[in-house]
Amino acid sequence: MIDLNKLRTFTVVADEGSITKAAERLYRTQPAISAQLKDVEDETELVLFERKNSKIYLTKEGKCLFEYARERIDEIDAVVNCLRNNRQNLEGTIRLGVHFELTSIFIPEIVHEFKAEHPRVRLEIIELDHDDLEAGLLANDVDLGLVTALKKNSFFETHSFFTFERQLVATRAYLSTVTPELRYEDLFDLEIIASSNLLSDYKFWLKANQQSQLIKQIEHIAKLVTVKDAGAMRSLIKKGAGIGFYDDFGMRSEVLGQGIVPVFPDSNPITINIKIARRKRRTQNVLLDEFYDFLVNKSLAV
């Protein structure tokens, strides 16, 4: 089978009647054009050009191939253009499920860029916790999700989207009011700021720092403030309301400049892996496939 790119080069040379002009039109070098013509002749086992006085002319076989190839290439170009136009004119609604902690971080840019390409598409952003997001995907109440945890991995097609670290921090001013030399077991006497009563991040953080024996004490925390909005949580931490987790998106210097430091300087952060998820068993949908591909390409840039 002849490579389409080489066949296209052949038709341009035949149309121009000159390798030099064809090279200028295709922004290629003349040796590259000549090499592709030779490949076409070798692959077809036909003499397609005659060369006389520094000019080239199509042979009988060359004329026959040229007419056929030009028609097929035009048809292919027309189909490609049609498909592109169809994608640009996509309509419908996409239900994107997002863990509530991630909404303010990623959604504004995703919505802005996708709507710029597909203005007629409606995006419904659904904020959920881990379990409800997975249940929504399985029940077809959510089309795609940006998830950090899945229990039934085998039911989903996933692709890595973004990875970042989350560290337990507080203001220097707040830490100056507590025990000078904090121990891990002192954690439960501090004012805790968290995204939910489950305190999942604190449990993961204790495991990451080899303190799993303290996890059961989390249930007895009395000084607790829960807030789902990530921006509000950061504001509470900055105000010195207690300790909480701060996501590191290359903002470390900014955070340190505001007097925010790790509660335990030598502790390990927890690593958060965000994935794009959709059901493996699903009805084929051009719009949803387009959005999935958009998110995959977006993941390479973030």
PDB file of N, CA, C and O in Angstrom, residues 178-219:
ATOM      1  N   VAL A 178       0.985  26.880  70.643  1.00  0.00           N
ATOM      2  CA  VAL A 178       0.829  25.493  71.103  1.00  0.00           C
ATOM      3  C   VAL A 178       2.149  24.991  71.675  1.00  0.00           C
ATOM      4  O   VAL A 178       3.128  25.725  71.775  1.00  0.00           O
ATOM      5  N   THR A 179       2.173  23.736  72.029  1.00  0.00           N
ATOM      6  CA  THR A 179       3.358  23.112  72.625  1.00  0.00           C
ATOM      7  C   THR A 179       4.588  23.352  71.764  1.00  0.00           C
ATOM      8  O   THR A 179       4.566  23.085  70.557  1.00  0.00           O
ATOM      9  N   PRO A 180       5.695  23.847  72.340  1.00  0.00           N
ATOM     10  CA  PRO A 180       6.900  24.177  71.557  1.00  0.00           C
ATOM     11  C   PRO A 180       7.436  23.008  70.733  1.00  0.00           C
ATOM     12  O   PRO A 180       7.815  23.168  69.583  1.00  0.00           O
ATOM     13  N   GLU A 181       7.485  21.823  71.319  1.00  0.00           N
ATOM     14  CA  GLU A 181       8.013  20.652  70.623  1.00  0.00           C
ATOM     15  C   GLU A 181       6.870  19.655  70.402  1.00  0.00           C
ATOM     16  O   GLU A 181       6.615  18.771  71.219  1.00  0.00           O
ATOM     17  N   LEU A 182       6.206  19.820  69.272  1.00  0.00           N
ATOM     18  CA  LEU A 182       5.051  18.984  68.973  1.00  0.00           C
ATOM     19  C   LEU A 182       5.453  17.541  68.707  1.00  0.00           C
ATOM     20  O   LEU A 182       6.463  17.272  68.046  1.00  0.00           O
ATOM     21  N   ARG A 183       4.646  16.615  69.191  1.00  0.00           N
ATOM     22  CA  ARG A 183       4.770  15.204  68.835  1.00  0.00           C
ATOM     23  C   ARG A 183       3.535  14.824  68.016  1.00  0.00           C
ATOM     24  O   ARG A 183       2.516  15.529  68.052  1.00  0.00           O
ATOM     25  N   TYR A 184       3.624  13.741  67.297  1.00  0.00           N
ATOM     26  CA  TYR A 184       2.493  13.338  66.460  1.00  0.00           C
ATOM     27  C   TYR A 184       1.225  13.132  67.292  1.00  0.00           C
ATOM     28  O   TYR A 184       0.114  13.463  66.851  1.00  0.00           O
ATOM     29  N   GLU A 185       1.366  12.595  68.503  1.00  0.00           N
ATOM     30  CA  GLU A 185       0.189  12.368  69.324  1.00  0.00           C
ATOM     31  C   GLU A 185      -0.444  13.668  69.826  1.00  0.00           C
ATOM     32  O   GLU A 185      -1.605  13.676  70.271  1.00  0.00           O
ATOM     33  N   ASP A 186       0.306  14.778  69.742  1.00  0.00           N
ATOM     34  CA  ASP A 186      -0.257  16.074  70.128  1.00  0.00           C
ATOM     35  C   ASP A 186      -1.213  16.628  69.072  1.00  0.00           C
ATOM     36  O   ASP A 186      -1.928  17.613  69.325  1.00  0.00           O
ATOM     37  N   LEU A 187      -1.206  16.009  67.921  1.00  0.00           N
ATOM     38  CA  LEU A 187      -2.013  16.487  66.796  1.00  0.00           C
ATOM     39  C   LEU A 187      -3.488  16.649  67.178  1.00  0.00           C
ATOM     40  O   LEU A 187      -4.164  17.587  66.758  1.00  0.00           O
ATOM     41  N   PHE A 188      -3.978  15.758  68.014  1.00  0.00           N
ATOM     42  CA  PHE A 188      -5.412  15.713  68.306  1.00  0.00           C
ATOM     43  C   PHE A 188      -5.848  16.763  69.330  1.00  0.00           C
ATOM     44  O   PHE A 188      -7.029  16.886  69.630  1.00  0.00           O
ATOM     45  N   ASP A 189      -4.881  17.506  69.888  1.00  0.00           N
ATOM     46  CA  ASP A 189      -5.211  18.598  70.797  1.00  0.00           C
ATOM     47  C   ASP A 189      -5.266  19.935  70.069  1.00  0.00           C
ATOM     48  O   ASP A 189      -5.600  20.961  70.675  1.00  0.00           O
ATOM     49  N   LEU A 190      -4.957  19.940  68.756  1.00  0.00           N
ATOM     50  CA  LEU A 190      -4.931  21.173  67.977  1.00  0.00           C
ATOM     51  C   LEU A 190      -6.280  21.408  67.300  1.00  0.00           C
ATOM     52  O   LEU A 190      -7.113  20.500  67.209  1.00  0.00           O
ATOM     53  N   GLU A 191      -6.507  22.639  66.842  1.00  0.00           N
ATOM     54  CA  GLU A 191      -7.690  22.946  66.054  1.00  0.00           C
ATOM     55  C   GLU A 191      -7.518  22.379  64.655  1.00  0.00           C
ATOM     56  O   GLU A 191      -6.591  22.769  63.938  1.00  0.00           O
ATOM     57  N   ILE A 192      -8.376  21.466  64.278  1.00  0.00           N
ATOM     58  CA  ILE A 192      -8.266  20.746  63.010  1.00  0.00           C
ATOM     59  C   ILE A 192      -9.213  21.355  61.974  1.00  0.00           C
ATOM     60  O   ILE A 192     -10.401  21.547  62.242  1.00  0.00           O
ATOM     61  N   ILE A 193      -8.690  21.646  60.795  1.00  0.00           N
ATOM     62  CA  ILE A 193      -9.507  22.111  59.674  1.00  0.00           C
ATOM     63  C   ILE A 193      -9.479  21.013  58.611  1.00  0.00           C
ATOM     64  O   ILE A 193      -8.401  20.565  58.205  1.00  0.00           O
ATOM     65  N   ALA A 194     -10.640  20.568  58.173  1.00  0.00           N
ATOM     66  CA  ALA A 194     -10.698  19.445  57.230  1.00  0.00           C
ATOM     67  C   ALA A 194     -11.841  19.639  56.241  1.00  0.00           C
ATOM     68  O   ALA A 194     -12.732  20.468  56.447  1.00  0.00           O
ATOM     69  N   SER A 195     -11.801  18.859  55.161  1.00  0.00           N
ATOM     70  CA  SER A 195     -12.839  18.968  54.126  1.00  0.00           C
ATOM     71  C   SER A 195     -14.083  18.162  54.454  1.00  0.00           C
ATOM     72  O   SER A 195     -15.137  18.373  53.862  1.00  0.00           O
ATOM     73  N   SER A 196     -13.960  17.201  55.383  1.00  0.00           N
ATOM     74  CA  SER A 196     -15.133  16.411  55.782  1.00  0.00           C
ATOM     75  C   SER A 196     -14.867  15.765  57.128  1.00  0.00           C
ATOM     76  O   SER A 196     -13.732  15.718  57.612  1.00  0.00           O
ATOM     77  N   ASN A 197     -15.928  15.249  57.724  1.00  0.00           N
ATOM     78  CA  ASN A 197     -15.796  14.582  59.023  1.00  0.00           C
ATOM     79  C   ASN A 197     -15.029  13.272  58.930  1.00  0.00           C
ATOM     80  O   ASN A 197     -14.613  12.717  59.953  1.00  0.00           O
ATOM     81  N   LEU A 198     -14.850  12.759  57.712  1.00  0.00           N
ATOM     82  CA  LEU A 198     -14.129  11.492  57.546  1.00  0.00           C
ATOM     83  C   LEU A 198     -12.641  11.644  57.809  1.00  0.00           C
ATOM     84  O   LEU A 198     -11.960  10.671  58.146  1.00  0.00           O
ATOM     85  N   LEU A 199     -12.123  12.846  57.632  1.00  0.00           N
ATOM     86  CA  LEU A 199     -10.705  13.139  57.886  1.00  0.00           C
ATOM     87  C   LEU A 199      -9.773  12.192  57.130  1.00  0.00           C
ATOM     88  O   LEU A 199      -8.755  11.746  57.658  1.00  0.00           O
ATOM     89  N   SER A 200     -10.136  11.906  55.878  1.00  0.00           N
ATOM     90  CA  SER A 200      -9.351  10.945  55.089  1.00  0.00           C
ATOM     91  C   SER A 200      -7.908  11.388  54.897  1.00  0.00           C
ATOM     92  O   SER A 200      -6.974  10.577  54.992  1.00  0.00           O
ATOM     93  N   ASP A 201      -7.708  12.682  54.622  1.00  0.00           N
ATOM     94  CA  ASP A 201      -6.345  13.172  54.403  1.00  0.00           C
ATOM     95  C   ASP A 201      -5.476  12.958  55.632  1.00  0.00           C
ATOM     96  O   ASP A 201      -4.287  12.625  55.525  1.00  0.00           O
ATOM     97  N   TYR A 202      -6.051  13.158  56.818  1.00  0.00           N
ATOM     98  CA  TYR A 202      -5.277  12.976  58.046  1.00  0.00           C
ATOM     99  C   TYR A 202      -4.887  11.516  58.231  1.00  0.00           C
ATOM    100  O   TYR A 202      -3.785  11.188  58.689  1.00  0.00           O
ATOM    101  N   LYS A 203      -5.791  10.616  57.854  1.00  0.00           N
ATOM    102  CA  LYS A 203      -5.489   9.183  57.961  1.00  0.00           C
ATOM    103  C   LYS A 203      -4.363   8.796  57.004  1.00  0.00           C
ATOM    104  O   LYS A 203      -3.428   8.077  57.387  1.00  0.00           O
ATOM    105  N   PHE A 204      -4.451   9.283  55.748  1.00  0.00           N
ATOM    106  CA  PHE A 204      -3.388   8.995  54.780  1.00  0.00           C
ATOM    107  C   PHE A 204      -2.060   9.600  55.232  1.00  0.00           C
ATOM    108  O   PHE A 204      -0.992   9.007  55.067  1.00  0.00           O
ATOM    109  N   TRP A 205      -2.134  10.803  55.796  1.00  0.00           N
ATOM    110  CA  TRP A 205      -0.926  11.490  56.236  1.00  0.00           C
ATOM    111  C   TRP A 205      -0.254  10.731  57.383  1.00  0.00           C
ATOM    112  O   TRP A 205       0.968  10.585  57.413  1.00  0.00           O
ATOM    113  N   LEU A 206      -1.037  10.228  58.321  1.00  0.00           N
ATOM    114  CA  LEU A 206      -0.474   9.437  59.420  1.00  0.00           C
ATOM    115  C   LEU A 206       0.196   8.173  58.897  1.00  0.00           C
ATOM    116  O   LEU A 206       1.278   7.786  59.351  1.00  0.00           O
ATOM    117  N   LYS A 207      -0.446   7.515  57.920  1.00  0.00           N
ATOM    118  CA  LYS A 207       0.162   6.317  57.326  1.00  0.00           C
ATOM    119  C   LYS A 207       1.476   6.665  56.633  1.00  0.00           C
ATOM    120  O   LYS A 207       2.457   5.922  56.731  1.00  0.00           O
ATOM    121  N   ALA A 208       1.478   7.801  55.903  1.00  0.00           N
ATOM    122  CA  ALA A 208       2.685   8.206  55.171  1.00  0.00           C
ATOM    123  C   ALA A 208       3.842   8.519  56.112  1.00  0.00           C
ATOM    124  O   ALA A 208       5.009   8.492  55.701  1.00  0.00           O
ATOM    125  N   ASN A 209       3.514   8.792  57.362  1.00  0.00           N
ATOM    126  CA  ASN A 209       4.552   9.126  58.335  1.00  0.00           C
ATOM    127  C   ASN A 209       4.706   8.058  59.418  1.00  0.00           C
ATOM    128  O   ASN A 209       5.181   8.339  60.524  1.00  0.00           O
ATOM    129  N   GLN A 210       4.305   6.815  59.056  1.00  0.00           N
ATOM    130  CA  GLN A 210       4.473   5.657  59.931  1.00  0.00           C
ATOM    131  C   GLN A 210       3.836   5.858  61.303  1.00  0.00           C
ATOM    132  O   GLN A 210       4.397   5.498  62.350  1.00  0.00           O
ATOM    133  N   GLN A 211       2.640   6.448  61.321  1.00  0.00           N
ATOM    134  CA  GLN A 211       1.927   6.688  62.575  1.00  0.00           C
ATOM    135  C   GLN A 211       0.527   6.063  62.534  1.00  0.00           C
ATOM    136  O   GLN A 211      -0.435   6.614  63.081  1.00  0.00           O
ATOM    137  N   SER A 212       0.424   4.916  61.891  1.00  0.00           N
ATOM    138  CA  SER A 212      -0.882   4.274  61.717  1.00  0.00           C
ATOM    139  C   SER A 212      -1.556   3.958  63.048  1.00  0.00           C
ATOM    140  O   SER A 212      -2.789   3.897  63.134  1.00  0.00           O
ATOM    141  N   GLN A 213      -0.755   3.770  64.104  1.00  0.00           N
ATOM    142  CA  GLN A 213      -1.323   3.427  65.414  1.00  0.00           C
ATOM    143  C   GLN A 213      -2.170   4.560  65.995  1.00  0.00           C
ATOM    144  O   GLN A 213      -2.959   4.339  66.930  1.00  0.00           O
ATOM    145  N   LEU A 214      -2.030   5.765  65.415  1.00  0.00           N
ATOM    146  CA  LEU A 214      -2.779   6.914  65.935  1.00  0.00           C
ATOM    147  C   LEU A 214      -4.102   7.154  65.207  1.00  0.00           C
ATOM    148  O   LEU A 214      -4.880   8.017  65.609  1.00  0.00           O
ATOM    149  N   ILE A 215      -4.355   6.395  64.147  1.00  0.00           N
ATOM    150  CA  ILE A 215      -5.542   6.655  63.313  1.00  0.00           C
ATOM    151  C   ILE A 215      -6.844   6.537  64.097  1.00  0.00           C
ATOM    152  O   ILE A 215      -7.776   7.332  63.911  1.00  0.00           O
ATOM    153  N   LYS A 216      -6.926   5.586  65.014  1.00  0.00           N
ATOM    154  CA  LYS A 216      -8.162   5.395  65.770  1.00  0.00           C
ATOM    155  C   LYS A 216      -8.504   6.613  66.620  1.00  0.00           C
ATOM    156  O   LYS A 216      -9.685   6.881  66.904  1.00  0.00           O
ATOM    157  N   GLN A 217      -7.494   7.381  67.016  1.00  0.00           N
ATOM    158  CA  GLN A 217      -7.753   8.558  67.853  1.00  0.00           C
ATOM    159  C   GLN A 217      -8.451   9.683  67.088  1.00  0.00           C
ATOM    160  O   GLN A 217      -9.006  10.601  67.702  1.00  0.00           O
ATOM    161  N   ILE A 218      -8.413   9.601  65.735  1.00  0.00           N
ATOM    162  CA  ILE A 218      -9.044  10.641  64.922  1.00  0.00           C
ATOM    163  C   ILE A 218     -10.539  10.748  65.234  1.00  0.00           C
ATOM    164  O   ILE A 218     -11.113  11.845  65.201  1.00  0.00           O
ATOM    165  N   GLU A 219     -11.163   9.626  65.560  1.00  0.00           N
ATOM    166  CA  GLU A 219     -12.601   9.623  65.841  1.00  0.00           C
ATOM    167  C   GLU A 219     -12.962  10.470  67.065  1.00  0.00           C
ATOM    168  O   GLU A 219     -14.112  10.860  67.237  1.00  0.00           O
TER     169      GLU A 219
END
